[in-house]
mmCIF file of C-alpha atoms and ligand atoms in Angstrom:
data_model
loop_
_atom_site.group_PDB
_atom_site.id
_atom_site.type_symbol
_atom_site.label_atom_id
_atom_site.label_comp_id
_atom_site.label_asym_id
_atom_site.label_seq_id
_atom_site.Cartn_x
_atom_site.Cartn_y
_atom_site.Cartn_z
ATOM 1 C CA UNK Q 1 134.179 7.663 119.992
ATOM 2 C CA UNK Q 2 136.957 7.860 117.492
ATOM 3 C CA UNK Q 3 136.479 10.672 114.866
ATOM 4 C CA UNK Q 4 135.838 7.796 112.140
ATOM 5 C CA UNK Q 5 132.960 6.331 114.108
ATOM 6 C CA UNK Q 6 131.414 9.528 114.705
ATOM 7 C CA UNK Q 7 128.856 10.261 111.932
ATOM 8 C CA UNK Q 8 128.806 14.085 112.706
ATOM 9 C CA UNK Q 9 132.657 14.103 112.002
ATOM 10 C CA UNK Q 10 132.196 12.891 108.430
ATOM 11 C CA UNK Q 11 133.515 15.359 105.924
ATOM 12 C CA UNK Q 12 131.123 15.894 103.047
ATOM 13 C CA UNK Q 13 132.866 16.138 99.701
ATOM 14 C CA UNK Q 14 132.742 19.410 98.062
ATOM 15 C CA UNK Q 15 130.711 20.073 95.054
ATOM 16 C CA UNK Q 16 132.637 22.007 92.279
ATOM 17 C CA UNK Q 17 131.010 24.163 89.704
ATOM 18 C CA UNK Q 18 133.292 25.325 87.136
ATOM 19 C CA UNK Q 19 131.827 28.110 84.886
ATOM 20 C CA UNK Q 20 135.264 28.225 83.056
ATOM 21 C CA UNK Q 21 135.924 31.940 83.555
ATOM 22 C CA UNK Q 22 138.049 33.400 80.804
ATOM 23 C CA UNK Q 23 141.644 33.288 81.915
ATOM 24 C CA UNK Q 24 143.201 36.624 82.143
ATOM 25 C CA UNK Q 25 145.111 37.473 78.759
ATOM 26 C CA UNK Q 26 148.212 39.035 80.462
ATOM 27 C CA UNK Q 27 149.812 39.893 77.091
ATOM 28 C CA UNK Q 28 146.690 41.739 75.714
ATOM 29 C CA UNK Q 29 145.995 43.459 79.008
ATOM 30 C CA UNK Q 30 149.688 44.519 79.446
ATOM 31 C CA UNK Q 31 149.990 45.851 75.764
ATOM 32 C CA UNK Q 32 146.859 47.678 75.950
ATOM 33 C CA UNK Q 33 147.501 49.127 79.358
ATOM 34 C CA UNK Q 34 151.038 50.459 78.546
ATOM 35 C CA UNK Q 35 149.689 52.010 75.105
ATOM 36 C CA UNK Q 36 147.290 54.313 76.950
ATOM 37 C CA UNK Q 37 148.273 58.000 77.053
ATOM 38 C CA UNK Q 38 148.113 57.498 80.924
ATOM 39 C CA UNK Q 39 149.580 54.084 81.372
ATOM 40 C CA UNK Q 40 147.816 51.710 83.651
ATOM 41 C CA UNK Q 41 147.627 48.078 84.633
ATOM 42 C CA UNK Q 42 144.946 46.160 86.609
ATOM 43 C CA UNK Q 43 145.616 45.413 90.181
ATOM 44 C CA UNK Q 44 144.221 41.905 89.306
ATOM 45 C CA UNK Q 45 147.660 41.374 87.668
ATOM 46 C CA UNK Q 46 149.537 41.514 91.142
ATOM 47 C CA UNK Q 47 148.404 38.205 92.114
ATOM 48 C CA UNK Q 48 150.727 35.581 90.519
ATOM 49 C CA UNK Q 49 152.252 33.014 93.045
ATOM 50 C CA UNK Q 50 154.945 35.654 94.053
ATOM 51 C CA UNK Q 51 152.449 38.607 94.443
ATOM 52 C CA UNK Q 52 150.074 36.446 96.492
ATOM 53 C CA UNK Q 53 152.953 35.748 98.916
ATOM 54 C CA UNK Q 54 153.738 39.226 99.028
ATOM 55 C CA UNK Q 55 150.092 40.255 99.709
ATOM 56 C CA UNK Q 56 149.959 37.784 102.607
ATOM 57 C CA UNK Q 57 153.071 39.580 103.931
ATOM 58 C CA UNK Q 58 151.412 42.807 103.617
ATOM 59 C CA UNK Q 59 148.559 41.677 105.787
ATOM 60 C CA UNK Q 60 151.106 41.020 108.638
ATOM 61 C CA UNK Q 61 152.741 44.432 108.439
ATOM 62 C CA UNK Q 62 152.476 46.719 111.530
ATOM 63 C CA UNK Q 63 151.527 49.727 109.120
ATOM 64 C CA UNK Q 64 148.853 47.704 107.395
ATOM 65 C CA UNK Q 65 145.844 48.052 109.883
ATOM 66 C CA UNK Q 66 142.989 46.783 107.567
ATOM 67 C CA UNK Q 67 143.358 43.007 107.762
ATOM 68 C CA UNK Q 68 143.951 42.722 111.600
ATOM 69 C CA UNK Q 69 141.330 45.305 112.198
ATOM 70 C CA UNK Q 70 138.678 43.476 110.251
ATOM 71 C CA UNK Q 71 139.425 40.289 111.950
ATOM 72 C CA UNK Q 72 139.175 41.969 115.295
ATOM 73 C CA UNK Q 73 135.788 43.359 114.408
ATOM 74 C CA UNK Q 74 134.487 39.944 113.145
ATOM 75 C CA UNK Q 75 135.758 38.319 116.418
ATOM 76 C CA UNK Q 76 134.156 40.897 118.635
ATOM 77 C CA UNK Q 77 130.706 41.123 116.778
ATOM 78 C CA UNK Q 78 130.529 37.674 114.929
ATOM 79 C CA UNK Q 79 127.511 36.737 117.150
ATOM 80 C CA UNK Q 80 125.606 39.873 116.310
ATOM 81 C CA UNK Q 81 126.366 39.590 112.638
ATOM 82 C CA UNK Q 82 125.151 35.832 112.702
ATOM 83 C CA UNK Q 83 121.892 37.070 114.144
ATOM 84 C CA UNK Q 84 121.461 39.501 111.101
ATOM 85 C CA UNK Q 85 122.439 36.962 108.596
ATOM 86 C CA UNK Q 86 120.025 34.191 109.889
ATOM 87 C CA UNK Q 87 120.157 30.623 110.936
ATOM 88 C CA UNK Q 88 120.919 27.834 108.445
ATOM 89 C CA UNK Q 89 122.112 30.287 105.756
ATOM 90 C CA UNK Q 90 123.422 29.810 102.288
ATOM 91 C CA UNK Q 91 126.614 31.814 102.585
ATOM 92 C CA UNK Q 92 128.192 33.105 99.369
ATOM 93 C CA UNK Q 93 131.722 34.240 99.552
ATOM 94 C CA UNK Q 94 133.131 36.579 96.881
ATOM 95 C CA UNK Q 95 136.808 35.615 96.447
ATOM 96 C CA UNK Q 96 137.456 32.530 98.489
ATOM 97 C CA UNK Q 97 138.953 32.541 101.904
ATOM 98 C CA UNK Q 98 141.886 30.375 102.936
ATOM 99 C CA UNK Q 99 142.124 33.215 105.380
ATOM 100 C CA UNK Q 100 140.970 33.571 108.968
ATOM 101 C CA UNK Q 101 138.144 35.881 108.214
ATOM 102 C CA UNK Q 102 135.877 33.307 106.701
ATOM 103 C CA UNK Q 103 136.784 30.911 109.476
ATOM 104 C CA UNK Q 104 135.787 33.427 112.030
ATOM 105 C CA UNK Q 105 132.522 34.121 110.372
ATOM 106 C CA UNK Q 106 131.744 30.366 109.748
ATOM 107 C CA UNK Q 107 132.382 29.707 113.410
ATOM 108 C CA UNK Q 108 129.871 32.287 114.382
ATOM 109 C CA UNK Q 109 127.253 31.726 111.731
ATOM 110 C CA UNK Q 110 127.362 27.919 111.186
ATOM 111 C CA UNK Q 111 125.614 28.187 107.815
ATOM 112 C CA UNK Q 112 123.964 25.195 106.035
ATOM 113 C CA UNK Q 113 125.621 25.803 102.842
ATOM 114 C CA UNK Q 114 128.995 27.632 102.007
ATOM 115 C CA UNK Q 115 129.400 28.863 98.448
ATOM 116 C CA UNK Q 116 132.886 30.323 97.722
ATOM 117 C CA UNK Q 117 133.145 32.119 94.378
ATOM 118 C CA UNK Q 118 136.651 32.371 92.937
ATOM 119 C CA UNK Q 119 138.317 32.868 89.592
ATOM 120 C CA UNK Q 120 141.368 30.793 90.369
ATOM 121 C CA UNK Q 121 140.303 26.976 90.276
ATOM 122 C CA UNK Q 122 143.290 25.528 92.058
ATOM 123 C CA UNK Q 123 143.181 28.097 94.993
ATOM 124 C CA UNK Q 124 139.313 27.612 95.235
ATOM 125 C CA UNK Q 125 139.555 23.833 95.279
ATOM 126 C CA UNK Q 126 142.218 23.783 97.982
ATOM 127 C CA UNK Q 127 140.767 26.347 100.339
ATOM 128 C CA UNK Q 128 137.060 24.823 99.867
ATOM 129 C CA UNK Q 129 138.324 21.416 100.777
ATOM 130 C CA UNK Q 130 140.336 22.835 103.664
ATOM 131 C CA UNK Q 131 137.147 24.473 105.082
ATOM 132 C CA UNK Q 132 135.108 21.290 104.383
ATOM 133 C CA UNK Q 133 137.505 19.379 106.574
ATOM 134 C CA UNK Q 134 137.397 21.889 109.440
ATOM 135 C CA UNK Q 135 133.573 22.210 109.307
ATOM 136 C CA UNK Q 136 132.068 18.681 109.205
ATOM 137 C CA UNK Q 137 128.543 18.680 108.080
ATOM 138 C CA UNK Q 138 128.916 22.015 106.185
ATOM 139 C CA UNK Q 139 127.582 21.593 102.534
ATOM 140 C CA UNK Q 140 130.386 23.314 100.333
ATOM 141 C CA UNK Q 141 129.630 24.384 96.701
ATOM 142 C CA UNK Q 142 132.617 25.880 95.284
ATOM 143 C CA UNK Q 143 131.957 27.949 92.155
ATOM 144 C CA UNK Q 144 134.667 28.836 89.889
ATOM 145 C CA UNK Q 145 133.622 32.105 88.293
ATOM 146 C CA UNK Q 146 134.679 35.849 87.939
ATOM 147 C CA UNK Q 147 132.386 37.473 90.273
ATOM 148 C CA UNK Q 148 133.108 40.882 88.637
ATOM 149 C CA UNK Q 149 130.936 39.431 85.685
ATOM 150 C CA UNK Q 150 127.193 38.343 85.959
ATOM 151 C CA UNK Q 151 126.609 34.826 87.006
ATOM 152 C CA UNK Q 152 123.860 32.736 88.583
ATOM 153 C CA UNK Q 153 124.177 30.499 91.692
ATOM 154 C CA UNK Q 154 124.487 26.766 90.602
ATOM 155 C CA UNK Q 155 121.920 25.473 92.890
ATOM 156 C CA UNK Q 156 118.123 26.064 92.971
ATOM 157 C CA UNK Q 157 117.905 26.790 96.723
ATOM 158 C CA UNK Q 158 115.149 28.712 98.201
ATOM 159 C CA UNK Q 159 114.918 27.054 101.755
ATOM 160 C CA UNK Q 160 117.949 28.897 103.188
ATOM 161 C CA UNK Q 161 118.091 32.564 103.795
ATOM 162 C CA UNK Q 162 120.830 33.949 101.553
ATOM 163 C CA UNK Q 163 123.739 35.895 102.622
ATOM 164 C CA UNK Q 164 127.025 37.009 101.011
ATOM 165 C CA UNK Q 165 130.409 37.943 102.550
ATOM 166 C CA UNK Q 166 132.864 40.422 100.785
ATOM 167 C CA UNK Q 167 135.599 41.062 103.240
ATOM 168 C CA UNK Q 168 138.906 42.845 102.872
ATOM 169 C CA UNK Q 169 137.832 46.219 101.350
ATOM 170 C CA UNK Q 170 138.226 44.568 97.982
ATOM 171 C CA UNK Q 171 135.217 46.622 97.024
ATOM 172 C CA UNK Q 172 137.755 49.592 97.141
ATOM 173 C CA UNK Q 173 139.506 48.315 94.180
ATOM 174 C CA UNK Q 174 136.428 49.310 92.015
ATOM 175 C CA UNK Q 175 135.658 52.741 90.702
ATOM 176 C CA UNK Q 176 132.621 53.940 92.699
ATOM 177 C CA UNK Q 177 130.402 53.384 89.490
ATOM 178 C CA UNK Q 178 131.658 49.847 88.950
ATOM 179 C CA UNK Q 179 131.433 49.163 92.739
ATOM 180 C CA UNK Q 180 127.697 50.166 92.523
ATOM 181 C CA UNK Q 181 127.193 47.873 89.626
ATOM 182 C CA UNK Q 182 128.916 45.030 91.304
ATOM 183 C CA UNK Q 183 126.786 45.455 94.492
ATOM 184 C CA UNK Q 184 123.672 45.682 92.259
ATOM 185 C CA UNK Q 185 124.442 42.350 90.887
ATOM 186 C CA UNK Q 186 125.096 40.755 94.467
ATOM 187 C CA UNK Q 187 121.709 42.176 95.344
ATOM 188 C CA UNK Q 188 120.188 40.273 92.364
ATOM 189 C CA UNK Q 189 121.956 36.945 93.375
ATOM 190 C CA UNK Q 190 120.690 37.472 97.006
ATOM 191 C CA UNK Q 191 117.143 38.258 95.989
ATOM 192 C CA UNK Q 192 114.866 40.180 98.241
ATOM 193 C CA UNK Q 193 115.893 40.240 102.113
ATOM 194 C CA UNK Q 194 119.301 38.788 101.352
ATOM 195 C CA UNK Q 195 122.051 40.122 103.487
ATOM 196 C CA UNK Q 196 125.529 41.248 102.460
ATOM 197 C CA UNK Q 197 128.345 41.432 104.960
ATOM 198 C CA UNK Q 198 131.026 43.686 103.559
ATOM 199 C CA UNK Q 199 134.150 45.043 104.829
ATOM 200 C CA UNK Q 200 135.070 48.677 103.903
ATOM 201 C CA UNK Q 201 138.094 50.644 104.748
ATOM 202 C CA UNK Q 202 137.421 54.087 106.163
ATOM 203 C CA UNK Q 203 138.569 57.559 105.352
ATOM 204 C CA UNK Q 204 141.209 58.724 107.844
ATOM 205 C CA UNK Q 205 144.248 61.001 108.342
ATOM 206 C CA UNK Q 206 146.488 61.099 105.292
ATOM 207 C CA UNK Q 207 149.600 60.071 107.415
ATOM 208 C CA UNK Q 208 147.889 56.716 108.478
ATOM 209 C CA UNK Q 209 146.659 55.936 105.093
ATOM 210 C CA UNK Q 210 149.910 56.567 103.311
ATOM 211 C CA UNK Q 211 152.030 54.660 105.960
ATOM 212 C CA UNK Q 212 149.880 51.642 105.263
ATOM 213 C CA UNK Q 213 150.855 51.657 101.536
ATOM 214 C CA UNK Q 214 154.510 52.914 101.982
ATOM 215 C CA UNK Q 215 155.622 50.503 104.780
ATOM 216 C CA UNK Q 216 159.135 50.755 106.297
ATOM 217 C CA UNK Q 217 160.080 47.153 105.347
ATOM 218 C CA UNK Q 218 159.381 47.839 101.714
ATOM 219 C CA UNK Q 219 156.926 44.972 101.252
ATOM 220 C CA UNK Q 220 154.316 47.043 99.560
ATOM 221 C CA UNK Q 221 156.953 48.410 97.057
ATOM 222 C CA UNK Q 222 158.022 44.868 96.228
ATOM 223 C CA UNK Q 223 154.477 43.808 95.834
ATOM 224 C CA UNK Q 224 153.939 46.770 93.323
ATOM 225 C CA UNK Q 225 157.302 46.215 91.711
ATOM 226 C CA UNK Q 226 156.471 42.417 91.341
ATOM 227 C CA UNK Q 227 154.264 43.448 88.464
ATOM 228 C CA UNK Q 228 157.422 44.490 86.434
ATOM 229 C CA UNK Q 229 159.124 41.350 87.418
ATOM 230 C CA UNK Q 230 156.098 39.365 86.400
ATOM 231 C CA UNK Q 231 156.032 41.028 83.017
ATOM 232 C CA UNK Q 232 159.763 40.331 82.582
ATOM 233 C CA UNK Q 233 159.159 36.700 83.460
ATOM 234 C CA UNK Q 234 156.108 35.919 81.687
ATOM 235 C CA UNK Q 235 156.035 38.331 78.608
ATOM 236 C CA UNK Q 236 159.709 38.462 77.958
ATOM 237 C CA UNK Q 237 159.660 42.049 79.146
ATOM 238 C CA UNK Q 238 162.812 44.327 79.350
ATOM 239 C CA UNK Q 239 162.039 46.332 82.460
ATOM 240 C CA UNK Q 240 165.008 47.558 84.271
ATOM 241 C CA UNK Q 241 163.545 47.524 87.737
ATOM 242 C CA UNK Q 242 166.268 49.740 89.117
ATOM 243 C CA UNK Q 243 164.823 52.524 86.890
ATOM 244 C CA UNK Q 244 161.318 52.520 88.467
ATOM 245 C CA UNK Q 245 160.283 53.059 91.899
ATOM 246 C CA UNK Q 246 157.039 52.580 94.019
ATOM 247 C CA UNK Q 247 154.815 55.440 94.696
ATOM 248 C CA UNK Q 248 151.669 55.528 96.845
ATOM 249 C CA UNK Q 249 149.652 58.544 98.015
ATOM 250 C CA UNK Q 250 146.201 59.413 99.016
ATOM 251 C CA UNK Q 251 144.269 61.329 96.325
ATOM 252 C CA UNK Q 252 141.815 63.065 98.722
ATOM 253 C CA UNK Q 253 139.605 64.548 95.924
ATOM 254 C CA UNK Q 254 138.835 60.862 94.680
ATOM 255 C CA UNK Q 255 139.193 59.532 98.299
ATOM 256 C CA UNK Q 256 141.535 56.737 97.257
ATOM 257 C CA UNK Q 257 145.066 55.521 97.585
ATOM 258 C CA UNK Q 258 146.728 55.394 94.331
ATOM 259 C CA UNK Q 259 149.676 53.142 93.630
ATOM 260 C CA UNK Q 260 151.949 53.846 90.759
ATOM 261 C CA UNK Q 261 155.444 52.627 89.402
ATOM 262 C CA UNK Q 262 157.375 55.715 88.519
ATOM 263 C CA UNK Q 263 160.036 55.838 85.848
ATOM 264 C CA UNK Q 264 163.066 57.492 87.415
ATOM 265 C CA UNK Q 265 164.417 58.478 83.908
ATOM 266 C CA UNK Q 266 163.605 58.957 80.302
ATOM 267 C CA UNK Q 267 163.675 55.383 78.907
ATOM 268 C CA UNK Q 268 162.285 52.983 76.402
ATOM 269 C CA UNK Q 269 160.977 49.489 77.364
ATOM 270 C CA UNK Q 270 160.350 46.559 75.203
ATOM 271 C CA UNK Q 271 157.603 44.201 76.160
ATOM 272 C CA UNK Q 272 156.336 41.219 73.972
ATOM 273 C CA UNK Q 273 157.918 42.762 70.891
ATOM 274 C CA UNK Q 274 156.304 46.211 71.444
ATOM 275 C CA UNK Q 275 158.217 49.302 72.502
ATOM 276 C CA UNK Q 276 157.093 51.824 75.133
ATOM 277 C CA UNK Q 277 158.632 55.255 75.881
ATOM 278 C CA UNK Q 278 158.648 56.794 79.346
ATOM 279 C CA UNK Q 279 159.358 60.265 80.310
ATOM 280 C CA UNK Q 280 161.270 60.855 83.411
ATOM 281 C CA UNK Q 281 158.653 60.854 86.361
ATOM 282 C CA UNK Q 282 155.931 59.273 84.061
ATOM 283 C CA UNK Q 283 154.067 56.488 85.904
ATOM 284 C CA UNK Q 284 152.228 53.347 85.320
ATOM 285 C CA UNK Q 285 149.074 53.359 87.582
ATOM 286 C CA UNK Q 286 148.718 50.133 89.063
ATOM 287 C CA UNK Q 287 146.051 50.394 91.905
ATOM 288 C CA UNK Q 288 143.264 52.487 93.252
ATOM 289 C CA UNK Q 289 142.090 51.646 96.782
ATOM 290 C CA UNK Q 290 138.956 53.561 97.533
ATOM 291 C CA UNK Q 291 138.223 54.712 101.016
ATOM 292 C CA UNK Q 292 134.714 55.642 102.316
ATOM 293 C CA UNK Q 293 133.001 57.305 105.159
ATOM 294 C CA UNK Q 294 130.121 55.293 106.636
ATOM 295 C CA UNK Q 295 127.487 57.719 105.128
ATOM 296 C CA UNK Q 296 129.296 57.775 101.794
ATOM 297 C CA UNK Q 297 129.147 53.912 101.696
ATOM 298 C CA UNK Q 298 125.545 53.749 102.889
ATOM 299 C CA UNK Q 299 124.740 56.143 99.949
ATOM 300 C CA UNK Q 300 126.546 53.865 97.448
ATOM 301 C CA UNK Q 301 124.733 50.749 98.915
ATOM 302 C CA UNK Q 302 121.414 52.488 98.523
ATOM 303 C CA UNK Q 303 122.060 53.396 94.927
ATOM 304 C CA UNK Q 304 122.733 49.557 94.343
ATOM 305 C CA UNK Q 305 119.521 48.343 95.714
ATOM 306 C CA UNK Q 306 120.526 47.782 99.461
ATOM 307 C CA UNK Q 307 119.371 49.117 102.706
ATOM 308 C CA UNK Q 308 121.964 49.522 105.315
ATOM 309 C CA UNK Q 309 121.060 47.612 108.448
ATOM 310 C CA UNK Q 310 123.939 47.745 110.832
ATOM 311 C CA UNK Q 311 127.650 48.809 110.860
ATOM 312 C CA UNK Q 312 130.372 47.644 113.065
ATOM 313 C CA UNK Q 313 133.814 49.486 113.540
ATOM 314 C CA UNK Q 314 136.839 49.371 115.692
ATOM 315 C CA UNK Q 315 137.339 51.793 118.684
ATOM 316 C CA UNK Q 316 139.846 53.792 116.460
ATOM 317 C CA UNK Q 317 137.305 53.851 113.482
ATOM 318 C CA UNK Q 318 139.777 52.557 111.071
ATOM 319 C CA UNK Q 319 137.496 49.935 109.439
ATOM 320 C CA UNK Q 320 134.010 49.153 109.016
ATOM 321 C CA UNK Q 321 131.993 45.936 108.443
ATOM 322 C CA UNK Q 322 128.522 46.645 107.050
ATOM 323 C CA UNK Q 323 125.293 44.416 107.042
ATOM 324 C CA UNK Q 324 123.061 45.510 104.043
ATOM 325 C CA UNK Q 325 119.659 44.125 103.117
ATOM 326 C CA UNK Q 326 118.846 43.644 99.490
ATOM 327 C CA UNK Q 327 115.425 45.241 98.454
ATOM 328 C CA UNK Q 328 115.309 43.518 94.863
HETATM 329 C C1 AVJ W 1 143.215 43.689 98.491
HETATM 330 C C2 AVJ W 1 142.594 45.671 97.415
HETATM 331 C C3 AVJ W 1 141.972 45.450 99.657
HETATM 332 O O1 AVJ W 1 143.570 48.059 98.686
HETATM 333 O O2 AVJ W 1 144.487 47.655 100.700
HETATM 334 C C4 AVJ W 1 147.427 46.341 99.948
HETATM 335 C C5 AVJ W 1 145.533 45.649 98.352
HETATM 336 N N1 AVJ W 1 147.578 47.083 97.812
HETATM 337 N N2 AVJ W 1 148.490 47.107 99.673
HETATM 338 C C6 AVJ W 1 144.051 47.310 99.525
HETATM 339 C C7 AVJ W 1 146.718 46.304 98.661
HETATM 340 C C8 AVJ W 1 148.530 47.389 98.521
HETATM 341 C C9 AVJ W 1 144.245 45.797 99.102
HETATM 342 N N3 AVJ W 1 143.037 45.191 98.610
#
């Protein structure tokens, strides 16, 4: 039978639900962040076209273990995870995956409905369409929304067990109290007995952690520095990028990798008509990537209204994937 005459091979059109998330106001965010006594910029600002490319390159680096380790865990234990999440599930993905991870999970889980939630409309539409084409028969509801703010699912659906997928240790970008609040909202979306499958990077030796954010090829440095290039491009900024350098270190007390852009001299920089002074050695804090122990993450999950059900790791215990059950 040719693909066209095989009804099971027909690609469903995707449904697109646009909640019109407020577009990031780069100018306002940058002016506000640089005016703080301790200058800081949100890691969300990394991901322009160039930054997204650099992030993809980071995921391929030998030193950056999280991506390949999480994929290996999904491959190894996908069948067990699928059992936990249930048959014919409605699967919500926080941040939409053009990546291998969601494909590995869809392969194992075969949900009835796939609902990617992403703030970037173009990226969401493209990746949702690509997945609909690879998984004929899968109902795809793409939701353009900011998942870090409250939102409701666009469909009244109570016939399928609900599950959510939040890979990549993206939860690590949030301060623990904000991470807790986000998980609480996910629990509310899932309702009682919903499952959350979430990837979390684990605490490990400082050397291993710091190497992952200070790669030999300098890709992470370029990713961090791209924020200054972006401000120069989009806000008519005057950053001399030869006078800043990438800095990343493990803050053990707060259990997080911190990324900064460090001013190598005393200088003044103009951005969008405003002037900012830097001391020599002063930094702009650009990212926190929190690392958890399994017990520490379980405690956070419980505070957010989940009960830990199962956890999978790799043989070196570098990374963890948790299945949590919502109580609310
Ligand atoms: C996408 C937030 C999970 O924290 O490891 C990688 C981003 N920053 N290298 C991480 C990142 C520098 C990444 N997350």
